[in-house]
Coordinates of C-alpha atoms and ligand atoms in Angstrom, one line a residue:
X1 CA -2.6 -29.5 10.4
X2 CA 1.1 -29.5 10.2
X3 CA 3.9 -31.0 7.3
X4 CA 7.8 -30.5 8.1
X5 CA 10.1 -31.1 5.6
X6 CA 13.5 -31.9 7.0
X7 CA 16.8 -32.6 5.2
X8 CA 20.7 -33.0 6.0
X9 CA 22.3 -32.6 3.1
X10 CA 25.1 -29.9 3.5
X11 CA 24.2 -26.8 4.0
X12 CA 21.1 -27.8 5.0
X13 CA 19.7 -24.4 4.6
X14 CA 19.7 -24.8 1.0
X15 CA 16.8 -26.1 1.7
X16 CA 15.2 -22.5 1.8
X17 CA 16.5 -22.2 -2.0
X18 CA 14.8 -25.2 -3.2
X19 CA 11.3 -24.4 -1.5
X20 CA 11.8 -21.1 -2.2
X21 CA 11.3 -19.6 0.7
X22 CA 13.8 -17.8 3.7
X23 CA 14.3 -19.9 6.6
X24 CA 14.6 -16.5 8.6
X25 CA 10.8 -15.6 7.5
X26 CA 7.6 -16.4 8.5
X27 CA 5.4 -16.3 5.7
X28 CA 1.8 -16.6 5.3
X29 CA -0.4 -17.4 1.9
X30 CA -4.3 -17.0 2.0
X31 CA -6.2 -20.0 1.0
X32 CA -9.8 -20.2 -0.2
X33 CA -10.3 -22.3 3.0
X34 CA -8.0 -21.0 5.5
X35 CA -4.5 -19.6 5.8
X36 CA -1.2 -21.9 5.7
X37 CA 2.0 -20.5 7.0
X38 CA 5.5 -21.4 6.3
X39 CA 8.6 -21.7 8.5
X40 CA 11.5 -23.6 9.7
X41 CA 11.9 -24.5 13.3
X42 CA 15.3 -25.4 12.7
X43 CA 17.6 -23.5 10.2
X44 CA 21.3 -25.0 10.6
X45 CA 24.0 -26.4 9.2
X46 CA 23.4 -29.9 8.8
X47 CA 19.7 -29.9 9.8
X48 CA 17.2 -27.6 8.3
X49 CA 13.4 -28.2 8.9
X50 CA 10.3 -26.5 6.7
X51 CA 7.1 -27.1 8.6
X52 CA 3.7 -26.1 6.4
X53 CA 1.2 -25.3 9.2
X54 CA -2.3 -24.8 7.7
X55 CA -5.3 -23.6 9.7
X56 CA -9.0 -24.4 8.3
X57 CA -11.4 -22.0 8.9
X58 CA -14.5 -25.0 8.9
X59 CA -17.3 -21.8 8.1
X60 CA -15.2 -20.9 5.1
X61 CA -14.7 -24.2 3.9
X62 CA -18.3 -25.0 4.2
X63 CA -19.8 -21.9 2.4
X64 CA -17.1 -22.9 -0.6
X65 CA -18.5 -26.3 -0.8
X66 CA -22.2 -24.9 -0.3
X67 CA -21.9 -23.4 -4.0
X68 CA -21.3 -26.7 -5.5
X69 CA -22.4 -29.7 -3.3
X70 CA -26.1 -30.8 -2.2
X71 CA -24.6 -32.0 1.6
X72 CA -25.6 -29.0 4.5
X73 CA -25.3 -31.2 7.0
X74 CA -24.0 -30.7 10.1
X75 CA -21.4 -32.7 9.0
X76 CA -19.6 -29.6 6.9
X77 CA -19.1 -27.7 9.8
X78 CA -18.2 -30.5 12.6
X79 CA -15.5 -32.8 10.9
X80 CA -11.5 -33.1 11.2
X81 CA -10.7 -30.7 8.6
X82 CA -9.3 -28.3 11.1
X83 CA -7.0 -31.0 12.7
X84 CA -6.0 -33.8 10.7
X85 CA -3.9 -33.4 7.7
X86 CA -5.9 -34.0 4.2
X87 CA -6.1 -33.3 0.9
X88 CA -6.3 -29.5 2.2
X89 CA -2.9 -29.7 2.6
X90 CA -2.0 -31.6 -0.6
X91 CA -3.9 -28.1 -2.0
X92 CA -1.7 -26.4 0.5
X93 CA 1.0 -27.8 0.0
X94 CA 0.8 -28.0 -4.4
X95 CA -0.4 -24.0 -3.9
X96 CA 2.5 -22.7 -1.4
X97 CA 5.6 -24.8 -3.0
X98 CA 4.5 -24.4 -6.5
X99 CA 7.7 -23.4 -8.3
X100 CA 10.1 -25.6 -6.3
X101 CA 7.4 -28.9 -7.1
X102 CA 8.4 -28.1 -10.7
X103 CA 11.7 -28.5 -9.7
X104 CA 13.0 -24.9 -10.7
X105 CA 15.7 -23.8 -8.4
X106 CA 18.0 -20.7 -10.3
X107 CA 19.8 -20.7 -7.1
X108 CA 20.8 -24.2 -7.1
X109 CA 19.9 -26.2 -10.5
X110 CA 22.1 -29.2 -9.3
X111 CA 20.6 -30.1 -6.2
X112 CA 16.9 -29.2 -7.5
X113 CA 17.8 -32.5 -10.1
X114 CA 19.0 -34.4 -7.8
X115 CA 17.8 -36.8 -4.7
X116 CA 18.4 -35.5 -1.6
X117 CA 18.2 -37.3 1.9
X118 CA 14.8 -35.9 3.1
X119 CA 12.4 -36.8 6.1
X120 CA 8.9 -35.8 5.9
X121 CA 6.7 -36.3 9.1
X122 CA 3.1 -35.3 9.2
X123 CA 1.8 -36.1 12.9
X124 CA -1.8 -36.9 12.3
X125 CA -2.8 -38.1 9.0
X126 CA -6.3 -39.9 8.2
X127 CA -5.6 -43.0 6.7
X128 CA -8.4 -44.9 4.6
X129 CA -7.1 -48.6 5.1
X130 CA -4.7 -48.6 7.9
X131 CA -1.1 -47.7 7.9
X132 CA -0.5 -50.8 5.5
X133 CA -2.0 -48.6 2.7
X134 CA 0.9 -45.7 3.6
X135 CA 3.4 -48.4 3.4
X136 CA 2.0 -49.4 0.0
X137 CA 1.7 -46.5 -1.6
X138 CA 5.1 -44.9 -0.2
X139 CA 7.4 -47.4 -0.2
X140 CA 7.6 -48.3 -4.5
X141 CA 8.8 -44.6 -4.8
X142 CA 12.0 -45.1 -2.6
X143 CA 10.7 -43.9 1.2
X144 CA 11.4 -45.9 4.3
X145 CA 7.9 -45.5 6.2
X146 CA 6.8 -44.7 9.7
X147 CA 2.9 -45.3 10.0
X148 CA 1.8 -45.4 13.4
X149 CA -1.5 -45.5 14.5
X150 CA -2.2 -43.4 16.8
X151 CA -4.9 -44.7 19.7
X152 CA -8.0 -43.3 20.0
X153 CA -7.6 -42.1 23.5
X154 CA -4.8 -42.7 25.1
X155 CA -6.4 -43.2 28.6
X156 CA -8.5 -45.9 27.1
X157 CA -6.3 -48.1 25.3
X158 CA -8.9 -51.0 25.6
X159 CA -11.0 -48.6 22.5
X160 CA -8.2 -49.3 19.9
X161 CA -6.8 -47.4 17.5
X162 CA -8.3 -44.2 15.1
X163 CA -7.9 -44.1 11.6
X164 CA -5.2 -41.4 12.0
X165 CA -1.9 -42.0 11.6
X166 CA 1.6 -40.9 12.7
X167 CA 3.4 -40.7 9.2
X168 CA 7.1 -40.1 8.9
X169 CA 8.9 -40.9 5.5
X170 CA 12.4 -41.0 4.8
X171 CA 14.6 -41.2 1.9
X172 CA 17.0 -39.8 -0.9
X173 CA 14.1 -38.3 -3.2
X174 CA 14.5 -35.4 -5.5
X175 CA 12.4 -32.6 -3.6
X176 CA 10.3 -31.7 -6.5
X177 CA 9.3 -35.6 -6.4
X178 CA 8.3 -35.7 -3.2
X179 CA 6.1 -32.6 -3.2
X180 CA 4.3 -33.8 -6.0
X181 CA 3.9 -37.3 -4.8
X182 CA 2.9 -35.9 -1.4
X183 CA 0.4 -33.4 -3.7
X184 CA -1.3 -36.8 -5.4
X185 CA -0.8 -39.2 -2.3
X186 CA -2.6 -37.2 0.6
X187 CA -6.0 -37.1 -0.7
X188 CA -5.5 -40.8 -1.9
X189 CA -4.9 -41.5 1.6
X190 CA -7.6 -39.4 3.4
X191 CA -11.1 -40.5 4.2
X192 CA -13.1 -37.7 2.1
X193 CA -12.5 -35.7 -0.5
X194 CA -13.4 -31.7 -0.1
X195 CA -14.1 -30.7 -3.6
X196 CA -15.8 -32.5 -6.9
X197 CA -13.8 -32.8 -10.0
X198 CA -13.9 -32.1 -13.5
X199 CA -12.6 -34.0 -16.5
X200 CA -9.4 -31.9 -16.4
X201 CA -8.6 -33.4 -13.0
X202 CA -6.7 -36.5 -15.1
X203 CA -4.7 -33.9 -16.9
X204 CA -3.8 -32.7 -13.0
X205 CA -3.0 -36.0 -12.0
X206 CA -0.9 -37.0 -15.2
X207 CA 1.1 -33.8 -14.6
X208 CA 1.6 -34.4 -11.1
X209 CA 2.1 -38.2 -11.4
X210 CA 3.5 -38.5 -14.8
X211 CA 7.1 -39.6 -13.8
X212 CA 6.2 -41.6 -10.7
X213 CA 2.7 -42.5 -10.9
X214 CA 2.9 -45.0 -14.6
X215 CA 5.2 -47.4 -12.6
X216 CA 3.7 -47.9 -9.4
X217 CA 2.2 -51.1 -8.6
X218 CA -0.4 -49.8 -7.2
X219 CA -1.7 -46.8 -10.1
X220 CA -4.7 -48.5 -10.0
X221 CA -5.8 -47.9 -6.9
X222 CA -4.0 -44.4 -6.6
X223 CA -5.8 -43.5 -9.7
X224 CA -9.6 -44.6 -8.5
X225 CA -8.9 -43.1 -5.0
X226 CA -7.8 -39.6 -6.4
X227 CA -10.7 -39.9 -8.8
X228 CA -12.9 -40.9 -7.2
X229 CA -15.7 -43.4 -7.9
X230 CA -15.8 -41.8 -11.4
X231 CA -15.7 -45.0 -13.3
X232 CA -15.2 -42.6 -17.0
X233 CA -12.7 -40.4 -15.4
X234 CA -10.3 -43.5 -14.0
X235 CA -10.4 -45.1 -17.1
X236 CA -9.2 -42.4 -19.1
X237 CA -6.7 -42.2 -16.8
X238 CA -5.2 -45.1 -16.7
X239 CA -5.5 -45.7 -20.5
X240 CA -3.3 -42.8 -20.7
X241 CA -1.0 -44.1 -17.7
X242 CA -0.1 -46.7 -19.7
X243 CA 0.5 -45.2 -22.9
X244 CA 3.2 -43.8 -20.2
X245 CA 3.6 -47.2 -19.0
X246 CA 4.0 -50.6 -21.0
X247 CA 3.0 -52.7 -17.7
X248 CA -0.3 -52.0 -17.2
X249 CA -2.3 -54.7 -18.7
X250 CA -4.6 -56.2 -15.3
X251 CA -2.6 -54.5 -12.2
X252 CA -5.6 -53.8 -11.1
X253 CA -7.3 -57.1 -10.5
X254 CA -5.7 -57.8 -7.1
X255 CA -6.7 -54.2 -5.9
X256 CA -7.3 -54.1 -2.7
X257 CA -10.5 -52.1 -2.6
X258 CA -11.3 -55.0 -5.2
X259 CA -13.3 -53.0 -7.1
X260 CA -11.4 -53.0 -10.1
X261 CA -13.8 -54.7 -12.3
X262 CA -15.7 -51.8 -12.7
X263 CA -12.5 -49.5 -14.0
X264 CA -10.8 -52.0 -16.0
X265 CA -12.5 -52.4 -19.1
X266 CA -12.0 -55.0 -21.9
X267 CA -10.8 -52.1 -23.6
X268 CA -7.7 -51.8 -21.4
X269 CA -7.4 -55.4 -21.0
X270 CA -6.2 -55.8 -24.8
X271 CA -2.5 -55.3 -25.4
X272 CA -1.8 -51.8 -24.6
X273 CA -1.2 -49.3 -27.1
X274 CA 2.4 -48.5 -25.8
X275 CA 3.2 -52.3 -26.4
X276 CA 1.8 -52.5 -30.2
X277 CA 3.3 -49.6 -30.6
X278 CA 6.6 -51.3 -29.8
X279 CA 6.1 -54.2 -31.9
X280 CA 5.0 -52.1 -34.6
X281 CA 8.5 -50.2 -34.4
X282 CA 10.6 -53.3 -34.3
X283 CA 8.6 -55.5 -37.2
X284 CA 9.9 -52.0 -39.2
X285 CA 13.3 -52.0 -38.1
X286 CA 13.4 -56.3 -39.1
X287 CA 12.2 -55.0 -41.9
X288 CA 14.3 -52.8 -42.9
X289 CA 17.4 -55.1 -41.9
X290 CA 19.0 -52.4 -39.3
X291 CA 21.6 -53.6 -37.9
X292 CA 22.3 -50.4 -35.4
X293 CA 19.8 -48.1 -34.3
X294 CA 19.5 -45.4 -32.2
X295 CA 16.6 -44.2 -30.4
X296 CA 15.9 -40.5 -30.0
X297 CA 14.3 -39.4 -26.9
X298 CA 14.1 -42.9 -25.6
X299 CA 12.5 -41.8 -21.9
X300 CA 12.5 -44.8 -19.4
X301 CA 14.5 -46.9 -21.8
X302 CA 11.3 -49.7 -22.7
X303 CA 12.3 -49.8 -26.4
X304 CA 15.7 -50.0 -25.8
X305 CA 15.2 -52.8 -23.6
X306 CA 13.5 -54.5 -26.4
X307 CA 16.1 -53.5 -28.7
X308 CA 18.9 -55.2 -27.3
X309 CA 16.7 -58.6 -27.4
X310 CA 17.2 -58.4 -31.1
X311 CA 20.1 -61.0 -31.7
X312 CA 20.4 -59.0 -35.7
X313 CA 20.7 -55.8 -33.7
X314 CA 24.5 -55.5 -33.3
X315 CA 24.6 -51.7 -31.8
X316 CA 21.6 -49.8 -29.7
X317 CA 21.8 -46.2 -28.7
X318 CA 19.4 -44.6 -26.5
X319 CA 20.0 -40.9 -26.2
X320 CA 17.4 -38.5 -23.8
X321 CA 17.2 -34.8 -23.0
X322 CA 16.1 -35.8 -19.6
X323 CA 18.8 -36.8 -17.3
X324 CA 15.8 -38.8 -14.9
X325 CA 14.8 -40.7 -17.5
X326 CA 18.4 -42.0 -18.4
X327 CA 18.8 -43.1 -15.1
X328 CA 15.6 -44.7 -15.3
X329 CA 16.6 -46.4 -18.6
X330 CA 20.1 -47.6 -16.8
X331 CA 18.1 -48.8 -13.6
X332 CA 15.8 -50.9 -16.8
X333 CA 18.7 -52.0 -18.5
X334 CA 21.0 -53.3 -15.3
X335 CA 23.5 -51.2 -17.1
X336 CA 25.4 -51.6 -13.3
X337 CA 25.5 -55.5 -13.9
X338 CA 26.1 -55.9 -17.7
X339 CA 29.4 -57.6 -19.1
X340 CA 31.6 -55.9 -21.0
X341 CA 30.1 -57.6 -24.0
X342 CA 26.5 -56.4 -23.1
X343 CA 27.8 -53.2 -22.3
X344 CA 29.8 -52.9 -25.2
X345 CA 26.6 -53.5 -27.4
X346 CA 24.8 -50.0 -25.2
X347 CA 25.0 -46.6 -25.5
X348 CA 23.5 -44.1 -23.2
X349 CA 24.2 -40.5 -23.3
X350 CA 22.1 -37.5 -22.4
X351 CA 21.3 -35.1 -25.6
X352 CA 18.6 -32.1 -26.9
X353 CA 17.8 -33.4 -30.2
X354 CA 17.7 -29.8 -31.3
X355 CA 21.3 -29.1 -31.2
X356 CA 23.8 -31.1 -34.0
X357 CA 25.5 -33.6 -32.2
X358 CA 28.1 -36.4 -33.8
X359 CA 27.0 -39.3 -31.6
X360 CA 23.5 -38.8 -33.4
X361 CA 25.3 -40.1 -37.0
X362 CA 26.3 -43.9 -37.9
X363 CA 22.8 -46.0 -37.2
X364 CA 21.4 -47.7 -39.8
X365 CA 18.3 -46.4 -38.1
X366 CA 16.7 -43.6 -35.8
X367 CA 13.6 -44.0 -33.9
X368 CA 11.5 -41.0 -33.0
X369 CA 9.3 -42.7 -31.0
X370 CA 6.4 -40.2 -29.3
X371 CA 9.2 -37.4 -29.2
X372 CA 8.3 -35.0 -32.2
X373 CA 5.1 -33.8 -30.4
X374 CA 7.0 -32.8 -27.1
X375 CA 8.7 -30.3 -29.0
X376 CA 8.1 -26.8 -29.6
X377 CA 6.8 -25.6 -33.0
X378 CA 9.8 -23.1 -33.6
X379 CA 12.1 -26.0 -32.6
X380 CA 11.1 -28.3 -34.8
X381 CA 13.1 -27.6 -37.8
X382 CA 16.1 -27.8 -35.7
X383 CA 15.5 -31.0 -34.9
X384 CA 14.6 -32.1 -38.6
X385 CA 18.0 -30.9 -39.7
X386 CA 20.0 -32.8 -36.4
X387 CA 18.5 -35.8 -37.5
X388 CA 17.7 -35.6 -41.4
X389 CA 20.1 -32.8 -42.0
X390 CA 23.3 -33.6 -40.2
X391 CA 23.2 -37.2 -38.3
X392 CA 21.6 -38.8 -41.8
X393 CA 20.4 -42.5 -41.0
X394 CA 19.8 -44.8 -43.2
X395 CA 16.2 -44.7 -41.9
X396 CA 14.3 -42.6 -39.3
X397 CA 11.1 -44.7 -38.0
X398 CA 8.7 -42.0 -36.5
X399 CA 5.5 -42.5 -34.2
X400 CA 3.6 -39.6 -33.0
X401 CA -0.6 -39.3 -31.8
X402 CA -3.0 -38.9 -34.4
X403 CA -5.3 -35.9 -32.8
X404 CA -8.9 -37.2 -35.1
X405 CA -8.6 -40.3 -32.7
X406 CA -8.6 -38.4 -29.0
X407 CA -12.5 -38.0 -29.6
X408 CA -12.6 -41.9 -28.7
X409 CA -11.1 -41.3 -25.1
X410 CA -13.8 -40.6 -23.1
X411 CA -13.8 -37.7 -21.2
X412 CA -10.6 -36.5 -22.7
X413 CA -10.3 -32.7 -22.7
X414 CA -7.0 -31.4 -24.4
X415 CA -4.0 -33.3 -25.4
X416 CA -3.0 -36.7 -24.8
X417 CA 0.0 -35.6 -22.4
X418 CA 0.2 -32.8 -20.8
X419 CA 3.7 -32.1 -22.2
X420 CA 2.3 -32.8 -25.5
X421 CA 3.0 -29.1 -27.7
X422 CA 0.7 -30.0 -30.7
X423 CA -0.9 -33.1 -32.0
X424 CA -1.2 -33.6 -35.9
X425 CA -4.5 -35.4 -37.9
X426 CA -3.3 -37.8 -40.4
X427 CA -3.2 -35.0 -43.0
X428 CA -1.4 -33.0 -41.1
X429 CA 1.7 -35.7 -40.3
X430 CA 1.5 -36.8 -43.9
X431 CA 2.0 -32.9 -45.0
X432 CA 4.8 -33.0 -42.0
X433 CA 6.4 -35.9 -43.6
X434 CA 5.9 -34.9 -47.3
X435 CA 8.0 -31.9 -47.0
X436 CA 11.2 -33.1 -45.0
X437 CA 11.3 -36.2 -47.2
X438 CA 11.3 -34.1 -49.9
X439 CA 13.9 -31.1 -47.9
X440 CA 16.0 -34.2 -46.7
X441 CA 16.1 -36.3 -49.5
X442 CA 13.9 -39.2 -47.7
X443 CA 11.2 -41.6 -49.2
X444 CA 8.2 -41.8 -47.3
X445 CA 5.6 -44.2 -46.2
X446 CA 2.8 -44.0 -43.7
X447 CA 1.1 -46.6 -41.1
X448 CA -1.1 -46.9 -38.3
X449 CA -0.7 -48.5 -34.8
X450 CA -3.8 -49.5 -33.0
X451 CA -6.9 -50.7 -34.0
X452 CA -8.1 -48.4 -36.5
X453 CA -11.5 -46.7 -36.3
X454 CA -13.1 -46.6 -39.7
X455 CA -13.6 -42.7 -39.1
X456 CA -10.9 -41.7 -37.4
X457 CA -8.1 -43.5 -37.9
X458 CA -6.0 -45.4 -35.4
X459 CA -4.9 -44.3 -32.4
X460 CA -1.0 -43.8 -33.2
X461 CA 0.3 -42.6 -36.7
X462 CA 3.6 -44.1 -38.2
X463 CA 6.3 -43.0 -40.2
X464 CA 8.5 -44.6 -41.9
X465 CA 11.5 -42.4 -43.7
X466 CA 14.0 -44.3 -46.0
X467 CA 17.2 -42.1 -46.7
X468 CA 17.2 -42.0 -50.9
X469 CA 21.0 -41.4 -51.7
X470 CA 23.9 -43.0 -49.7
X471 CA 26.5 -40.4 -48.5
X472 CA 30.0 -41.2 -48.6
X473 CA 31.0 -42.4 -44.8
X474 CA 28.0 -45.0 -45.4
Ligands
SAH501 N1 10.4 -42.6 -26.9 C1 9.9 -42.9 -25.6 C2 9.6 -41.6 -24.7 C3 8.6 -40.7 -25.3 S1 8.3 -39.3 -24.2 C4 8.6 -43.7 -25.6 O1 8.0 -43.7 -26.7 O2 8.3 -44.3 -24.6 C5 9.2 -38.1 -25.0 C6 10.7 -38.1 -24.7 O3 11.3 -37.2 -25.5 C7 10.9 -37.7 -23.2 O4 11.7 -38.6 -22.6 C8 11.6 -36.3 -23.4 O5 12.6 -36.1 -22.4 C9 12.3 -36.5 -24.7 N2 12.6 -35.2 -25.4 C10 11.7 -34.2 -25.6 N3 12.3 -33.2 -26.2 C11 13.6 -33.6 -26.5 C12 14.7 -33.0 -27.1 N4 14.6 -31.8 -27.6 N5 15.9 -33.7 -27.1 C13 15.9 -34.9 -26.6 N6 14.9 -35.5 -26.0 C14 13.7 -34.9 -25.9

C-alpha cells in the first residue's frame, strides 16, 4: 500500500518540516498490523515528494482481530489488506503524521496555517461506489480529482473494471487538512472496515472532521460510512455536526446509499439546536434595542450573517481567535463582493478574547455565543475582565451547554465538543453569572434554548447581562 504526498511550493523541502520528518531519512514506525515506512523519492527545490509505504503483515492483522471479532474465516487471512490502500493506512497515516495533522510546525508556523499547492496520489484504492463517490466526497473540500478505475486484468479488458481505483487529488489545501480529511475519508471509501468501534469513535471523528466535515454536503453519508451501520452512534454524530453546522436539517434524504431513513430521526428533523439558538440570540438583541453588536468568537461567521439581515442593526463586528474561521466567515459573508455601504456596515478582525483590545469597546451589545466553554479555566477571568472589565457593552448575551442535558444524547461519552474545556449545569452558570454581574456591575437574567426536559433542563443555557451604570464615552 503506498500514499505520496507531493507539493511545489518553494522550497519544496519544507515539506519535510511540516510532516515532520527528514527527506534524507528513511524511517520506519511499527504498527499493531504491520510496519509503515516513510520517505521521499524526490527531495528538490521545487518538487518534494513524501511517499507513506505500509506493509500488512495479514497473520498479525488477523490474530488482532481474532481477540475481538467472531469472523475466522479464511477470509482474515486471504483479502486485499496487504495490497490495496484502506483504512490501515488512514491508521497509518493518522499514527505516523500525527503532530503535523494538528497542524503544529515550530519550524514553519506560516506555512503549517496556510494552503499549500499539494498532489496526493494513492495508486490503488478500493472504492465502495465507483470513482463518482471519490469525486463526491473530495471535491466540496477544494481537490481537483483523478479516479480512475483500474481494469480488472488488463489482458482481459472484456471482464471490466475492479473496484479499485487510481486516486490522485490536487489542490491548495492546508496540509494538516488534508491528512485529516484523508485520516476520515479512506475508510469511508474502502469496502470493509478492520476494527469495531466504541462510542468514543464520534468524538474521533468530530476531532478529525470538525472543521471540514459540518459543511460537506455529503456528512451524512461520510458520517454512516465511518460509523458504520450503527444507527445510535450516527445519530449522535450528526446531532452534534450540526450543532457545528446550521445546514443540516434533511441532507441526508437524497443519500445515495438511501438509507437515511433509518439515521435521521424526527429528532433531527426539527429545527436544529444551532438555528434556535440563533433566533434565540437575536429576539434578545431586538429586545434589547441594539443597534451595534459585536460578536465574540464568531467561528464560521453564521450569526453574523444573520446579523447583518437586521435592518435596526446599524454596525456588526465579528472578531475570532482563529484565522480559518475568519476566512470562513468572509467566504459566508461575500465580504470580496460587498459595496462600500455593506462593507462599511462589517467588521472582521482576528482577536484572543483574553487579551484587552480597544476594537472590543463601543457595541451596544456582545455576543458570547458557545465561546466561554472553549476556554481554559485559568483563562477565564481574563476574558471576563476584556469584555466586562475593559470593553463594557451595554449588554453581553451569553450561550454556553448545559452539562445535566448531555445524558439525553445517546451514546454520548464526554463533552459535547471535543475542544469543549468544561461544561457548567444550570447551577453552576447561574453561580458563573452571579458573581461577574456582581464583580462587573451587570444585572443578570437567565434562559433556556431548546426544548426543555422537565428534569434536565434544555439543551443550551442563556445569559443575558445588562450593564447597570452608563460610563462616560456611552
Ligand atoms: N460563536 C460561534 C462559534 C462557537 S465555537 C457559534 O456559536 O457558532 C467557539 C469559537 O470561539 C471558535 O471559533 C474559537 O476559535 C473561538 N475562541 C475560542 N477561544 C477564543 C479566544 N480566547 N479568543 C477568541 N476566540 C476564541
Amino acid at each position: 500500500m503506498l500514499l505520496t504526498i507531493s507539493t511545489t511550493h518553494r522550497p519544496a523541502t519544507d515539506l519535510g518540516y511540516l510532516l515532520h520528518k527528514h527527506p534524507d531519512r528513511v524511517q520506519e514506525f511499527a504498527q499493531s498490523f504491520g510496519t509503515a515506512t516513510v520517505l521521499y523519492p524526490e527531495a528538490g527545490e521545487e518538487r518534494c515528494t513524501a511517499a507513506l509505504l505500509l506493509e500488512v503483515d495479514p497473520v498479525r492483522l488477523a490474530r488482532r482481530l481474532g481477540r475481538s471479532t467472531p469472523d475466522f474465516s479464511l477470509a482474515q487471512y486471504v483479502n486485499d489488506r496487504s495490497y490495496a490502500a484502506s483504512s490501515l493506512l488512514g491508521v497509518a497515516l493518522a499514527d505516523v503524521f500525527s503532530t503535523a495533522r494538528s497542524g503544529i510546525c515550530k519550524a514553519r508556523p506560516e506555512l503549517a496555517d496556510r494552503a499549500i499547492p499539494l498532489e496526493i496520489e494513492i495508486p490503488v484504492l478500493p472504492c465502495r461506489g465507483g470513482a463518482e463517490i471519490a469525486h463526491r466526497l473530495f471535491e466540496p473540500l477544494g481537490w481537483r480529482v483523478g479516479a480512475t478505475a483500474i481494469a480488472l486484468d488488463e489482458r482481459f479488458p472484456e471482464w471490466g473494471d475492479s473496484r479499485y481505483v487510481r486516486l490522485v487529488l490536487t489542490g491548495d489545501v492546508r496540509l494538516a487538512d488534508a491528512l485529516s480529511q484523508l485520516h476520515v475519508l479512506l475508510p469511508v471509501l474502502d469496502e470493509s472496515k478492520h476494527y469495531w468501534q466504541g462510542p468514543d469513535e464520534v468524538d474521533k471523528l468530530l476531532r478529525s472532521g470538525g472543521d471540514w466535515l459540518a459543511a460537506h454536503p455529503d456528512r451524512t453519508l461520510i458520517t454512516r460510512r465511518y460509523l458504520g451501520r450503527r444507527g445510535g452512534l450516527t445519530r449522535v454524530a450528526l446531532a452534534r455536526l450540526a450543532e457545528l453546522d446550521e445546514q443540516v436539517t434533511t441532507d441526508g434524504v437524497a443519500d445515495a446509499d438511501g438509507a437515511a431513513e433509518d439515521v435521521l430521526q424526527p429528532a433531527e428533523r426539527r429545527l436544529p439546536l444551532n438555528a434556535q439558538r440563533h433566533d434565540a440570540v437575536l429576539q434578545v438583541l431586538a429586545e434589547l434595542g441594539a443597534r451595534s453588536v459585536i460578536d465574540l468568537g464568531c467561528g464560521p461567521g453564521q450569526l453574523l450573517d444573520r446579523l447583518l439581515k437586521v435592518a435596526g442593526i446599524e454596525r456588526v463586528a465579528g472578531c475570532d481567535v482563529s484565522a480559518r474561521s475568519l476566512q470562513q466567515a468572509a467566504r459566508r459573508l461575500h465580504v470580496d463582493r460587498m459595496t462600500e455601504r455593506q462593507a462599511g456596515r462589517l467588521e472582521l478582525f482576528q482577536g484572543a478574547l483574553t487579551y484587552e483590545d480597544p476594537r472590543f469597546a463601543g457595541y451596544d451589545a456582545a455576543v458570547l455565543m458557545e465561546v466561554v466553554e472553549h476556554v481554559d479555566p485559568p483563562r477565564l477571568a481574563a476574558l471576563e475582565q476584556v469584555v466586562l472589565g475593559a470593553a463594557r457593552p451595554g449588554a453581553v448575551v451569553v450561550t454556553t451547554p448545559n452539562r445535566e442535558y448531555n445524558v439525553l444524547y445517546e451514546g454520548l461519552v464526554g463533552m459535547r465538543h471535543p475542544d469543549h474545556r468544561f461544561e457548567w449545569d444550570r447551577a453552576e452558570f447561574a453561580a458563573w453569572c452571579e458573581r461577574v454581574g456582581s464583580t462587573y456591575g451587570y444585572a443578570v437574567e437567565l434562559w433556556g434554548v431548546g426544548e426543555a426536559d422537565s428534569t434536565h433542563g434544555s439543551p443550551t443555557q442563556l445569559a443575558i447581562l445588562t450593564r447597570k451604570e452608563t460610563t462616560t464615552d456611552d
